[in-house]
PDB file of C-alpha atoms and ligand atoms in Angstrom:
ATOM      1  CA  MET A   1     -27.118  -2.617   0.299  1.00 94.00           C
ATOM      2  CA  LYS A   2     -23.872  -3.955   1.754  1.00 97.00           C
ATOM      3  CA  ILE A   3     -23.579  -5.140   5.341  1.00 98.00           C
ATOM      4  CA  LEU A   4     -20.335  -5.793   7.166  1.00 98.00           C
ATOM      5  CA  VAL A   5     -20.632  -8.569   9.724  1.00 98.00           C
ATOM      6  CA  SER A   6     -18.093  -9.083  12.495  1.00 98.00           C
ATOM      7  CA  ASN A   7     -17.925 -10.499  15.999  1.00 98.00           C
ATOM      8  CA  ASP A   8     -15.574 -11.264  18.860  1.00 98.00           C
ATOM      9  CA  ASP A   9     -16.087 -15.055  19.022  1.00 97.00           C
ATOM     10  CA  GLY A  10     -14.143 -15.705  15.832  1.00 98.00           C
ATOM     11  CA  PHE A  11     -15.150 -16.291  12.206  1.00 98.00           C
ATOM     12  CA  ARG A  12     -15.958 -19.985  12.792  1.00 97.00           C
ATOM     13  CA  SER A  13     -18.476 -19.386  15.586  1.00 96.00           C
ATOM     14  CA  PRO A  14     -22.060 -20.595  15.088  1.00 96.00           C
ATOM     15  CA  GLY A  15     -23.453 -17.148  15.905  1.00 97.00           C
ATOM     16  CA  ILE A  16     -21.704 -15.360  13.057  1.00 98.00           C
ATOM     17  CA  ARG A  17     -22.631 -18.115  10.605  1.00 98.00           C
ATOM     18  CA  ALA A  18     -26.304 -17.810  11.516  1.00 98.00           C
ATOM     19  CA  LEU A  19     -26.114 -14.013  11.309  1.00 98.00           C
ATOM     20  CA  ARG A  20     -24.456 -14.092   7.887  1.00 98.00           C
ATOM     21  CA  GLU A  21     -27.098 -16.435   6.502  1.00 98.00           C
ATOM     22  CA  ALA A  22     -30.020 -14.417   7.896  1.00 98.00           C
ATOM     23  CA  LEU A  23     -28.727 -11.071   6.620  1.00 98.00           C
ATOM     24  CA  ALA A  24     -27.923 -12.500   3.198  1.00 98.00           C
ATOM     25  CA  THR A  25     -31.690 -12.437   2.549  1.00 96.00           C
ATOM     26  CA  LEU A  26     -31.547  -8.609   2.800  1.00 96.00           C
ATOM     27  CA  ALA A  27     -28.167  -7.526   1.542  1.00 97.00           C
ATOM     28  CA  GLU A  28     -24.736  -8.435   0.262  1.00 98.00           C
ATOM     29  CA  VAL A  29     -22.881  -9.607   3.350  1.00 98.00           C
ATOM     30  CA  THR A  30     -19.141  -9.504   3.927  1.00 98.00           C
ATOM     31  CA  VAL A  31     -17.668 -11.105   7.038  1.00 98.00           C
ATOM     32  CA  VAL A  32     -14.433  -9.790   8.523  1.00 98.00           C
ATOM     33  CA  ALA A  33     -13.884 -11.345  11.927  1.00 98.00           C
ATOM     34  CA  PRO A  34     -11.114 -12.408  14.301  1.00 98.00           C
ATOM     35  CA  ASP A  35      -9.359 -15.712  13.627  1.00 98.00           C
ATOM     36  CA  ARG A  36     -10.219 -16.903  17.144  1.00 97.00           C
ATOM     37  CA  ASN A  37     -12.223 -16.013  20.215  1.00 97.00           C
ATOM     38  CA  ARG A  38     -11.383 -12.443  21.250  1.00 96.00           C
ATOM     39  CA  SER A  39     -14.269 -11.932  23.684  1.00 94.00           C
ATOM     40  CA  GLY A  40     -13.419  -9.199  26.180  1.00 91.00           C
ATOM     41  CA  ALA A  41     -11.161  -7.378  23.695  1.00 92.00           C
ATOM     42  CA  SER A  42     -13.223  -4.194  24.069  1.00 94.00           C
ATOM     43  CA  ASN A  43     -12.124  -1.438  21.639  1.00 94.00           C
ATOM     44  CA  SER A  44      -8.468  -2.430  21.377  1.00 95.00           C
ATOM     45  CA  LEU A  45      -6.553  -1.807  18.140  1.00 96.00           C
ATOM     46  CA  THR A  46      -3.406  -3.703  17.170  1.00 96.00           C
ATOM     47  CA  LEU A  47      -0.716  -1.104  16.606  1.00 96.00           C
ATOM     48  CA  ASP A  48       2.544  -2.956  17.270  1.00 96.00           C
ATOM     49  CA  VAL A  49       2.446  -5.537  14.460  1.00 96.00           C
ATOM     50  CA  PRO A  50       1.027  -5.438  10.930  1.00 97.00           C
ATOM     51  CA  LEU A  51      -2.412  -6.909  10.340  1.00 97.00           C
ATOM     52  CA  ARG A  52      -2.927  -9.727   7.863  1.00 98.00           C
ATOM     53  CA  VAL A  53      -6.224 -10.652   6.243  1.00 98.00           C
ATOM     54  CA  PHE A  54      -6.952 -14.225   5.168  1.00 98.00           C
ATOM     55  CA  ALA A  55      -9.798 -15.440   2.943  1.00 98.00           C
ATOM     56  CA  ALA A  56     -11.870 -18.292   4.417  1.00 98.00           C
ATOM     57  CA  PRO A  57     -13.120 -21.095   2.134  1.00 96.00           C
ATOM     58  CA  GLU A  58     -16.605 -19.557   2.087  1.00 95.00           C
ATOM     59  CA  PRO A  59     -17.087 -16.625  -0.309  1.00 96.00           C
ATOM     60  CA  ASN A  60     -16.868 -13.109   1.178  1.00 97.00           C
ATOM     61  CA  VAL A  61     -15.600 -14.363   4.542  1.00 98.00           C
ATOM     62  CA  TYR A  62     -12.268 -13.075   5.823  1.00 98.00           C
ATOM     63  CA  PHE A  63     -10.445 -13.622   9.089  1.00 98.00           C
ATOM     64  CA  VAL A  64      -7.826 -11.557  10.814  1.00 98.00           C
ATOM     65  CA  PRO A  65      -5.407 -12.427  13.608  1.00 98.00           C
ATOM     66  CA  GLY A  66      -6.561  -9.318  15.442  1.00 98.00           C
ATOM     67  CA  THR A  67      -9.324  -7.779  17.503  1.00 98.00           C
ATOM     68  CA  PRO A  68     -12.932  -7.072  16.517  1.00 98.00           C
ATOM     69  CA  THR A  69     -12.049  -3.379  16.263  1.00 98.00           C
ATOM     70  CA  ASP A  70      -9.116  -4.231  13.960  1.00 98.00           C
ATOM     71  CA  CYS A  71     -11.501  -6.190  11.732  1.00 98.00           C
ATOM     72  CA  VAL A  72     -14.108  -3.445  11.379  1.00 98.00           C
ATOM     73  CA  HIS A  73     -11.467  -0.746  11.053  1.00 97.00           C
ATOM     74  CA  LEU A  74      -9.772  -2.624   8.205  1.00 97.00           C
ATOM     75  CA  ALA A  75     -13.026  -3.454   6.464  1.00 97.00           C
ATOM     76  CA  VAL A  76     -14.392   0.074   6.566  1.00 96.00           C
ATOM     77  CA  SER A  77     -11.128   1.980   6.013  1.00 95.00           C
ATOM     78  CA  GLY A  78      -9.779   0.727   2.727  1.00 95.00           C
ATOM     79  CA  LEU A  79      -9.611  -3.064   2.616  1.00 97.00           C
ATOM     80  CA  PHE A  80     -12.313  -3.216  -0.049  1.00 97.00           C
ATOM     81  CA  ASP A  81     -12.968  -1.203  -3.200  1.00 96.00           C
ATOM     82  CA  PHE A  82     -16.581  -0.619  -2.104  1.00 96.00           C
ATOM     83  CA  GLU A  83     -18.295   1.000   0.879  1.00 96.00           C
ATOM     84  CA  HIS A  84     -20.415  -0.774   3.459  1.00 97.00           C
ATOM     85  CA  ASP A  85     -23.792   0.647   4.488  1.00 96.00           C
ATOM     86  CA  MET A  86     -24.071  -0.878   7.961  1.00 97.00           C
ATOM     87  CA  VAL A  87     -22.180  -2.925  10.544  1.00 98.00           C
ATOM     88  CA  VAL A  88     -23.822  -5.807  12.405  1.00 98.00           C
ATOM     89  CA  ALA A  89     -21.874  -7.658  15.105  1.00 98.00           C
ATOM     90  CA  GLY A  90     -22.636 -11.041  16.647  1.00 95.00           C
ATOM     91  CA  VAL A  91     -24.543 -13.092  17.314  1.00 97.00           C
ATOM     92  CA  ASN A  92     -22.447 -13.226  20.478  1.00 97.00           C
ATOM     93  CA  ASP A  93     -22.273 -16.408  22.521  1.00 94.00           C
ATOM     94  CA  GLY A  94     -23.391 -14.865  25.806  1.00 94.00           C
ATOM     95  CA  PRO A  95     -25.141 -11.698  26.969  1.00 95.00           C
ATOM     96  CA  ASN A  96     -23.783  -8.161  26.810  1.00 97.00           C
ATOM     97  CA  LEU A  97     -25.924  -6.564  29.504  1.00 96.00           C
ATOM     98  CA  GLY A  98     -25.250  -3.541  31.701  1.00 96.00           C
ATOM     99  CA  ASP A  99     -21.558  -2.899  32.317  1.00 93.00           C
ATOM    100  CA  ASP A 100     -20.642  -5.868  30.063  1.00 94.00           C
ATOM    101  CA  VAL A 101     -20.704  -3.402  27.172  1.00 95.00           C
ATOM    102  CA  LEU A 102     -17.473  -1.811  28.415  1.00 94.00           C
ATOM    103  CA  TYR A 103     -15.507  -5.037  27.915  1.00 95.00           C
ATOM    104  CA  SER A 104     -17.470  -6.450  25.013  1.00 96.00           C
ATOM    105  CA  GLY A 105     -15.722  -7.022  21.687  1.00 97.00           C
ATOM    106  CA  THR A 106     -19.152  -7.486  20.115  1.00 98.00           C
ATOM    107  CA  VAL A 107     -20.237  -4.003  21.155  1.00 98.00           C
ATOM    108  CA  ALA A 108     -16.774  -2.686  20.221  1.00 98.00           C
ATOM    109  CA  ALA A 109     -17.191  -3.939  16.645  1.00 98.00           C
ATOM    110  CA  ALA A 110     -20.451  -1.971  16.407  1.00 97.00           C
ATOM    111  CA  VAL A 111     -18.883   1.075  18.061  1.00 96.00           C
ATOM    112  CA  GLU A 112     -16.070   1.060  15.496  1.00 96.00           C
ATOM    113  CA  GLY A 113     -18.627   0.966  12.712  1.00 95.00           C
ATOM    114  CA  ARG A 114     -20.385   3.948  14.221  1.00 93.00           C
ATOM    115  CA  PHE A 115     -17.087   5.857  14.655  1.00 90.00           C
ATOM    116  CA  LEU A 116     -16.480   5.315  10.960  1.00 91.00           C
ATOM    117  CA  GLY A 117     -19.901   6.743  10.133  1.00 92.00           C
ATOM    118  CA  LEU A 118     -22.115   3.672   9.710  1.00 95.00           C
ATOM    119  CA  PRO A 119     -25.309   2.539  11.437  1.00 95.00           C
ATOM    120  CA  ALA A 120     -24.317  -0.239  13.821  1.00 97.00           C
ATOM    121  CA  ILE A 121     -26.025  -3.049  15.705  1.00 98.00           C
ATOM    122  CA  ALA A 122     -24.498  -5.413  18.284  1.00 98.00           C
ATOM    123  CA  THR A 123     -26.394  -8.664  18.886  1.00 98.00           C
ATOM    124  CA  SER A 124     -25.886 -11.107  21.755  1.00 98.00           C
ATOM    125  CA  LEU A 125     -27.637 -14.319  22.751  1.00 97.00           C
ATOM    126  CA  CYS A 126     -28.336 -14.535  26.483  1.00 96.00           C
ATOM    127  CA  THR A 127     -26.954 -17.981  27.102  1.00 90.00           C
ATOM    128  CA  ALA A 128     -24.183 -19.490  29.158  1.00 76.00           C
ATOM    129  CA  PRO A 129     -21.069 -19.396  26.910  1.00 65.00           C
ATOM    130  CA  GLY A 130     -20.751 -22.596  24.922  1.00 63.00           C
ATOM    131  CA  SER A 131     -24.311 -23.734  25.502  1.00 71.00           C
ATOM    132  CA  GLY A 132     -26.213 -21.475  23.090  1.00 66.00           C
ATOM    133  CA  ALA A 133     -28.801 -23.436  21.259  1.00 85.00           C
ATOM    134  CA  HIS A 134     -30.784 -20.723  19.469  1.00 96.00           C
ATOM    135  CA  PHE A 135     -28.391 -18.666  17.395  1.00 97.00           C
ATOM    136  CA  ASP A 136     -31.028 -18.881  14.659  1.00 97.00           C
ATOM    137  CA  THR A 137     -33.315 -16.851  16.935  1.00 98.00           C
ATOM    138  CA  GLY A 138     -30.596 -14.243  17.411  1.00 98.00           C
ATOM    139  CA  ALA A 139     -29.949 -14.085  13.670  1.00 98.00           C
ATOM    140  CA  GLU A 140     -33.663 -13.689  12.875  1.00 98.00           C
ATOM    141  CA  VAL A 141     -33.928 -10.881  15.442  1.00 98.00           C
ATOM    142  CA  ALA A 142     -30.963  -9.168  13.767  1.00 98.00           C
ATOM    143  CA  ARG A 143     -32.606  -9.576  10.363  1.00 98.00           C
ATOM    144  CA  ARG A 144     -35.843  -7.961  11.607  1.00 98.00           C
ATOM    145  CA  LEU A 145     -33.937  -5.051  13.152  1.00 98.00           C
ATOM    146  CA  VAL A 146     -31.938  -4.446   9.979  1.00 98.00           C
ATOM    147  CA  ALA A 147     -35.138  -4.546   7.916  1.00 97.00           C
ATOM    148  CA  GLN A 148     -36.737  -2.078  10.331  1.00 97.00           C
ATOM    149  CA  LEU A 149     -33.677   0.183  10.106  1.00 95.00           C
ATOM    150  CA  LEU A 150     -33.956   0.169   6.304  1.00 94.00           C
ATOM    151  CA  ARG A 151     -37.632   1.161   6.537  1.00 95.00           C
ATOM    152  CA  LYS A 152     -37.120   3.661   9.355  1.00 96.00           C
ATOM    153  CA  PRO A 153     -33.542   4.997   9.496  1.00 94.00           C
ATOM    154  CA  LEU A 154     -32.290   6.179  12.882  1.00 93.00           C
ATOM    155  CA  ASP A 155     -29.843   8.906  13.851  1.00 90.00           C
ATOM    156  CA  ARG A 156     -26.483   7.546  12.690  1.00 84.00           C
ATOM    157  CA  THR A 157     -24.859   8.350  16.024  1.00 88.00           C
ATOM    158  CA  LEU A 158     -26.961   5.667  17.722  1.00 93.00           C
ATOM    159  CA  ILE A 159     -25.527   2.235  18.373  1.00 96.00           C
ATOM    160  CA  LEU A 160     -28.078  -0.477  19.093  1.00 98.00           C
ATOM    161  CA  ASN A 161     -27.101  -3.012  21.739  1.00 98.00           C
ATOM    162  CA  VAL A 162     -29.424  -5.977  21.335  1.00 98.00           C
ATOM    163  CA  ASN A 163     -29.749  -8.905  23.773  1.00 98.00           C
ATOM    164  CA  ILE A 164     -31.857 -11.881  22.790  1.00 98.00           C
ATOM    165  CA  PRO A 165     -33.331 -14.554  25.069  1.00 97.00           C
ATOM    166  CA  ASP A 166     -32.011 -18.021  24.183  1.00 96.00           C
ATOM    167  CA  VAL A 167     -35.352 -19.521  23.171  1.00 95.00           C
ATOM    168  CA  PRO A 168     -37.023 -20.692  19.960  1.00 95.00           C
ATOM    169  CA  ILE A 169     -38.217 -17.698  17.929  1.00 96.00           C
ATOM    170  CA  GLU A 170     -41.889 -18.406  18.557  1.00 96.00           C
ATOM    171  CA  GLN A 171     -41.305 -18.130  22.315  1.00 96.00           C
ATOM    172  CA  LEU A 172     -40.029 -14.530  22.120  1.00 97.00           C
ATOM    173  CA  ARG A 173     -42.538 -12.166  23.698  1.00 98.00           C
ATOM    174  CA  GLY A 174     -41.563  -9.155  21.588  1.00 98.00           C
ATOM    175  CA  PHE A 175     -39.119  -6.250  21.414  1.00 98.00           C
ATOM    176  CA  ARG A 176     -38.567  -3.594  24.117  1.00 98.00           C
ATOM    177  CA  THR A 177     -36.283  -0.596  24.370  1.00 98.00           C
ATOM    178  CA  THR A 178     -34.247  -0.497  27.572  1.00 98.00           C
ATOM    179  CA  ARG A 179     -31.475   1.242  29.441  1.00 98.00           C
ATOM    180  CA  LEU A 180     -28.340  -0.542  30.607  1.00 97.00           C
ATOM    181  CA  GLY A 181     -28.484  -1.890  34.138  1.00 96.00           C
ATOM    182  CA  TYR A 182     -25.477  -2.402  36.391  1.00 92.00           C
ATOM    183  CA  ARG A 183     -23.737  -5.386  37.905  1.00 90.00           C
ATOM    184  CA  HIS A 184     -22.105  -5.778  41.299  1.00 90.00           C
ATOM    185  CA  ARG A 185     -18.307  -5.773  41.165  1.00 89.00           C
ATOM    186  CA  SER A 186     -16.738  -8.810  39.495  1.00 88.00           C
ATOM    187  CA  GLU A 187     -16.189 -12.076  41.309  1.00 90.00           C
ATOM    188  CA  LYS A 188     -12.667 -12.629  42.657  1.00 92.00           C
ATOM    189  CA  ILE A 189      -9.871 -13.835  40.381  1.00 93.00           C
ATOM    190  CA  ILE A 190      -9.424 -17.615  40.229  1.00 95.00           C
ATOM    191  CA  PRO A 191      -5.906 -18.738  41.215  1.00 95.00           C
ATOM    192  CA  ALA A 192      -4.409 -21.959  39.853  1.00 96.00           C
ATOM    193  CA  GLN A 193      -0.966 -23.436  39.145  1.00 97.00           C
ATOM    194  CA  ASP A 194       0.775 -24.022  35.856  1.00 96.00           C
ATOM    195  CA  PRO A 195       2.444 -27.439  35.251  1.00 96.00           C
ATOM    196  CA  ARG A 196       5.678 -26.089  36.789  1.00 97.00           C
ATOM    197  CA  GLY A 197       3.939 -25.102  39.987  1.00 96.00           C
ATOM    198  CA  ARG A 198       3.941 -21.374  39.309  1.00 97.00           C
ATOM    199  CA  PRO A 199       0.842 -19.353  40.174  1.00 96.00           C
ATOM    200  CA  VAL A 200      -1.503 -18.367  37.355  1.00 96.00           C
ATOM    201  CA  TYR A 201      -4.829 -16.550  37.513  1.00 96.00           C
ATOM    202  CA  TRP A 202      -8.087 -16.508  35.599  1.00 94.00           C
ATOM    203  CA  VAL A 203     -10.265 -13.427  35.534  1.00 91.00           C
ATOM    204  CA  GLY A 204     -13.405 -14.376  37.487  1.00 89.00           C
ATOM    205  CA  PRO A 205     -17.014 -14.211  36.324  1.00 86.00           C
ATOM    206  CA  ALA A 206     -18.866 -10.929  35.896  1.00 86.00           C
ATOM    207  CA  GLY A 207     -20.660  -9.722  39.015  1.00 87.00           C
ATOM    208  CA  ALA A 208     -24.287 -10.505  39.759  1.00 87.00           C
ATOM    209  CA  GLU A 209     -27.005  -8.092  38.701  1.00 88.00           C
ATOM    210  CA  GLN A 210     -27.326  -5.051  40.945  1.00 89.00           C
ATOM    211  CA  ASP A 211     -29.485  -2.556  39.067  1.00 90.00           C
ATOM    212  CA  ALA A 212     -31.716  -4.907  37.129  1.00 90.00           C
ATOM    213  CA  GLY A 213     -35.218  -3.586  37.751  1.00 93.00           C
ATOM    214  CA  PRO A 214     -37.980  -2.608  35.322  1.00 95.00           C
ATOM    215  CA  GLY A 215     -36.685  -0.648  32.349  1.00 96.00           C
ATOM    216  CA  THR A 216     -33.277  -2.304  32.354  1.00 97.00           C
ATOM    217  CA  ASP A 217     -31.859  -4.676  29.774  1.00 97.00           C
ATOM    218  CA  PHE A 218     -31.479  -7.369  32.473  1.00 97.00           C
ATOM    219  CA  ASP A 219     -35.172  -7.253  33.367  1.00 97.00           C
ATOM    220  CA  CYS A 220     -36.226  -7.247  29.715  1.00 98.00           C
ATOM    221  CA  VAL A 221     -34.466 -10.455  28.694  1.00 97.00           C
ATOM    222  CA  ALA A 222     -35.354 -12.130  31.998  1.00 96.00           C
ATOM    223  CA  ASN A 223     -38.989 -11.633  30.981  1.00 97.00           C
ATOM    224  CA  GLY A 224     -38.521 -13.129  27.546  1.00 97.00           C
ATOM    225  CA  TYR A 225     -38.306  -9.941  25.456  1.00 98.00           C
ATOM    226  CA  VAL A 226     -35.611  -8.810  23.059  1.00 98.00           C
ATOM    227  CA  SER A 227     -33.777  -5.895  24.687  1.00 98.00           C
ATOM    228  CA  VAL A 228     -32.790  -3.002  22.396  1.00 98.00           C
ATOM    229  CA  THR A 229     -30.634  -0.397  24.154  1.00 98.00           C
ATOM    230  CA  PRO A 230     -29.641   2.749  22.253  1.00 98.00           C
ATOM    231  CA  LEU A 231     -26.007   3.500  23.143  1.00 97.00           C
ATOM    232  CA  GLN A 232     -23.983   6.661  22.778  1.00 93.00           C
ATOM    233  CA  ILE A 233     -20.266   7.182  23.151  1.00 90.00           C
ATOM    234  CA  ASP A 234     -19.877  10.306  25.253  1.00 90.00           C
ATOM    235  CA  PHE A 235     -17.840   9.684  28.391  1.00 92.00           C
ATOM    236  CA  THR A 236     -18.025  13.297  29.592  1.00 96.00           C
ATOM    237  CA  ARG A 237     -19.907  13.673  32.885  1.00 96.00           C
ATOM    238  CA  HIS A 238     -21.620  16.840  31.703  1.00 97.00           C
ATOM    239  CA  ALA A 239     -23.465  17.439  34.998  1.00 97.00           C
ATOM    240  CA  ALA A 240     -20.112  17.559  36.821  1.00 97.00           C
ATOM    241  CA  LEU A 241     -18.655  20.402  34.713  1.00 97.00           C
ATOM    242  CA  PRO A 242     -19.821  23.215  37.069  1.00 96.00           C
ATOM    243  CA  VAL A 243     -18.569  21.301  40.137  1.00 97.00           C
ATOM    244  CA  MET A 244     -15.216  20.742  38.457  1.00 97.00           C
ATOM    245  CA  ALA A 245     -14.877  24.396  37.504  1.00 96.00           C
ATOM    246  CA  SER A 246     -15.238  25.453  41.139  1.00 96.00           C
ATOM    247  CA  TRP A 247     -13.101  22.516  42.359  1.00 97.00           C
ATOM    248  CA  LEU A 248     -10.212  23.734  40.195  1.00 97.00           C
ATOM    249  CA  GLU A 249     -10.427  27.300  41.549  1.00 95.00           C
ATOM    250  CA  GLY A 250      -7.164  28.364  43.148  1.00 94.00           C
ATOM    251  CA  ILE A 251      -5.096  25.465  41.848  1.00 94.00           C
ATOM    252  CA  ASP A 252      -2.993  27.716  39.626  1.00 89.00           C
ATOM    253  CA  GLY A 253      -2.164  30.040  42.489  1.00 79.00           C
TER     254      GLY A 253
HETATM  255 MN1   MN B 301     -17.942 -13.116  22.590  1.00 67.46          MN
END
């Protein structure tokens, strides 16, 4: 059993260290992760410059000046002379709830694993970035999910998006399956000035919760449960196909 571990916070982050240690009790773990924080990278691939892979001092840990998707793509598409059996991403420093998944590099790392044919789990600790105290809880949750997946394999097209309350493990109330909620639109951009007086901007915080009622991932973690959302990648709005067919009538004269 060989597990590829990646993330978007960078190979030095406490979350990926905890995850690597927890999964090492179940499998041979290889880490291939960005050299620095690439949160918000989504599914981007680096195509304009070559990718370089560096070995970290720890065994079986590699870092790449690239995106999470670059890392998983490299690791699963020929970097090694062996195949991985699963991809686990995280433990992210911060939640990936609702529409966060669209921007998330953590989820993107799992999505890339799934595109390349592997079972994939994305794990995120629901904490304010930088303040996460319980990455060991997140890593233990990941270990239990991987063990469960080994006992009870799932459809390989599923991606599991897991959000974990930032509490000691004994305070978790259990595991629940959820759907993604939605946020309000993002907060406004934050203007500032560079040292030469020119305007610069920071992307503002994610919007507040909008659709966060019972059954959603937001509600689940707010109540102290681990949220497990099965994701699919199918952007087609299937229900709109008949409407579109009639909408296009007459357009070609
Ligand atoms: Mn991150």
